Amino acid sequence: MRVDKLLANTGYGSRKEVKKLLKQGAVEVDRQKLKSGAAQVDPDSQEIIVLGEVIEYKEFIYLLMNKPQGVISATVDDIHKTVLDILEFDDAVREPFPVGRLDKDTEGLLLLTNDGKFAHALTSPKKGAAKTYEAIIDQAVTEEDIVSFSKGIVLDDGYQTKPADLQIKEHSATEIYLTITEGKYHQVKRMFEAVGKRVLFLRRISIGNLTLDETLEPGEYRDMSEKEVEELLQEAYTKN
Ligand code: URA
């Protein structure tokens, strides 16, 4: 890839600022000073040093966020704060996007990446991974609801959901876990509406075997490990 793009992606500023760094002789590739932004470099096989620091460049980034309430799962919005607005500069410049959506008032596990294939594998109806939510409902959830959800529920638009696993928490009949294998618009809320109930609070706690990191406060995030990325992809491809 072009060296100026790589440096801009790594957080060394705009193309103009990067050009200045190159002009100053601050960029070395395999110990040779490089002056042209158009020069092609391969970060996997070449050593790239900027201002004396070796660049660690990975083609894609994979972030695991505990999405807070009040921000939307989009890349841009004229009115609301988006999940990109709460990323650090070094991550935002890599232009990640959310993998699927959580509503503005939903919190919990949200992945962000700039790897389109990864995002597609996790969100495609043919692949994907099971998602588990924790919710508080406005009234007691019943054994009958469990049976209905296990058969698939007909939503307001006539769509019949795939079987879903509903569990009532031991200490309270209004608190549940729900695992679904698809991601229709407002699916959890609409499933409960279909049985005459309302979701008061919703948090996603897992995607496949990947669970929400308890150490992450809402609004915090971390890089996914390579193992986590690979395992999730494997799960997505072996589903169905
Ligand atoms: N289902 C919903 O209703 N909302 C979400 O944010 C996610 C799943």
CSV table of N, CA, C and O in Angstrom, one decimal, residues 63-67 107-110 203 211-223:
chain,number,residue,atom,x,y,z
A,63,LEU,N,-12.6,-4.4,17.2
A,63,LEU,CA,-12.8,-3.9,18.5
A,63,LEU,C,-14.0,-4.5,19.2
A,63,LEU,O,-15.0,-4.8,18.5
A,64,LEU,N,-13.9,-4.7,20.5
A,64,LEU,CA,-15.0,-5.2,21.3
A,64,LEU,C,-15.4,-4.1,22.2
A,64,LEU,O,-14.6,-3.7,23.1
A,65,MET,N,-16.6,-3.6,22.1
A,65,MET,CA,-17.0,-2.5,22.9
A,65,MET,C,-18.2,-2.8,23.8
A,65,MET,O,-19.0,-3.7,23.4
A,66,ASN,N,-18.2,-2.2,24.9
A,66,ASN,CA,-19.4,-2.3,25.8
A,66,ASN,C,-20.2,-1.0,25.4
A,66,ASN,O,-19.9,0.1,25.9
A,67,LYS,N,-21.1,-1.1,24.5
A,67,LYS,CA,-21.8,0.1,24.0
A,67,LYS,C,-22.6,0.7,25.1
A,67,LYS,O,-23.4,0.0,25.7
A,107,GLU,N,-27.6,-1.4,25.5
A,107,GLU,CA,-26.2,-1.4,25.8
A,107,GLU,C,-25.6,-2.8,25.6
A,107,GLU,O,-26.3,-3.7,25.3
A,108,GLY,N,-24.3,-2.9,25.7
A,108,GLY,CA,-23.6,-4.2,25.7
A,108,GLY,C,-22.7,-4.4,24.5
A,108,GLY,O,-22.2,-3.5,23.9
A,109,LEU,N,-22.5,-5.7,24.3
A,109,LEU,CA,-21.5,-6.2,23.4
A,109,LEU,C,-21.7,-5.7,21.9
A,109,LEU,O,-22.7,-6.1,21.3
A,110,LEU,N,-20.8,-4.9,21.4
A,110,LEU,CA,-20.8,-4.5,20.0
A,110,LEU,C,-19.4,-4.6,19.4
A,110,LEU,O,-18.5,-4.1,20.1
A,203,ARG,N,-29.6,-5.5,27.2
A,203,ARG,CA,-28.1,-5.5,27.1
A,203,ARG,C,-27.7,-6.8,26.3
A,203,ARG,O,-28.2,-7.9,26.7
A,211,THR,N,-18.1,-13.4,25.0
A,211,THR,CA,-19.0,-12.7,26.0
A,211,THR,C,-18.5,-11.3,26.3
A,211,THR,O,-17.3,-11.0,26.1
A,212,LEU,N,-19.4,-10.5,26.8
A,212,LEU,CA,-19.0,-9.1,27.1
A,212,LEU,C,-18.1,-9.1,28.3
A,212,LEU,O,-18.3,-9.8,29.3
A,213,ASP,N,-17.0,-8.4,28.1
A,213,ASP,CA,-15.9,-8.3,29.1
A,213,ASP,C,-16.5,-7.6,30.3
A,213,ASP,O,-16.8,-6.4,30.2
A,214,GLU,N,-16.5,-8.3,31.5
A,214,GLU,CA,-17.0,-7.6,32.7
A,214,GLU,C,-16.2,-6.4,33.1
A,214,GLU,O,-16.6,-5.5,33.8
A,215,THR,N,-14.9,-6.4,32.6
A,215,THR,CA,-14.1,-5.3,33.1
A,215,THR,C,-14.3,-4.0,32.3
A,215,THR,O,-13.8,-2.9,32.6
A,216,LEU,N,-15.1,-4.1,31.2
A,216,LEU,CA,-15.3,-2.9,30.4
A,216,LEU,C,-16.6,-2.2,30.9
A,216,LEU,O,-17.7,-2.7,30.8
A,217,GLU,N,-16.4,-1.0,31.3
A,217,GLU,CA,-17.6,-0.1,31.6
A,217,GLU,C,-18.3,0.3,30.3
A,217,GLU,O,-17.6,0.3,29.3
A,218,PRO,N,-19.6,0.6,30.4
A,218,PRO,CA,-20.2,1.1,29.2
A,218,PRO,C,-19.4,2.3,28.6
A,218,PRO,O,-19.0,3.2,29.3
A,219,GLY,N,-19.1,2.2,27.3
A,219,GLY,CA,-18.3,3.2,26.6
A,219,GLY,C,-16.9,2.8,26.5
A,219,GLY,O,-16.2,3.5,25.7
A,220,GLU,N,-16.5,1.8,27.2
A,220,GLU,CA,-15.1,1.3,27.0
A,220,GLU,C,-15.0,0.2,26.0
A,220,GLU,O,-16.0,-0.5,25.7
A,221,TYR,N,-13.8,0.0,25.4
A,221,TYR,CA,-13.6,-1.0,24.5
A,221,TYR,C,-12.2,-1.5,24.5
A,221,TYR,O,-11.3,-0.8,25.1
A,222,ARG,N,-11.9,-2.6,23.8
A,222,ARG,CA,-10.6,-3.1,23.7
A,222,ARG,C,-10.4,-3.8,22.4
A,222,ARG,O,-11.4,-4.1,21.7
A,223,ASP,N,-9.2,-4.1,22.0
A,223,ASP,CA,-8.9,-4.9,20.8
A,223,ASP,C,-9.3,-6.4,21.0
A,223,ASP,O,-9.1,-6.9,22.1
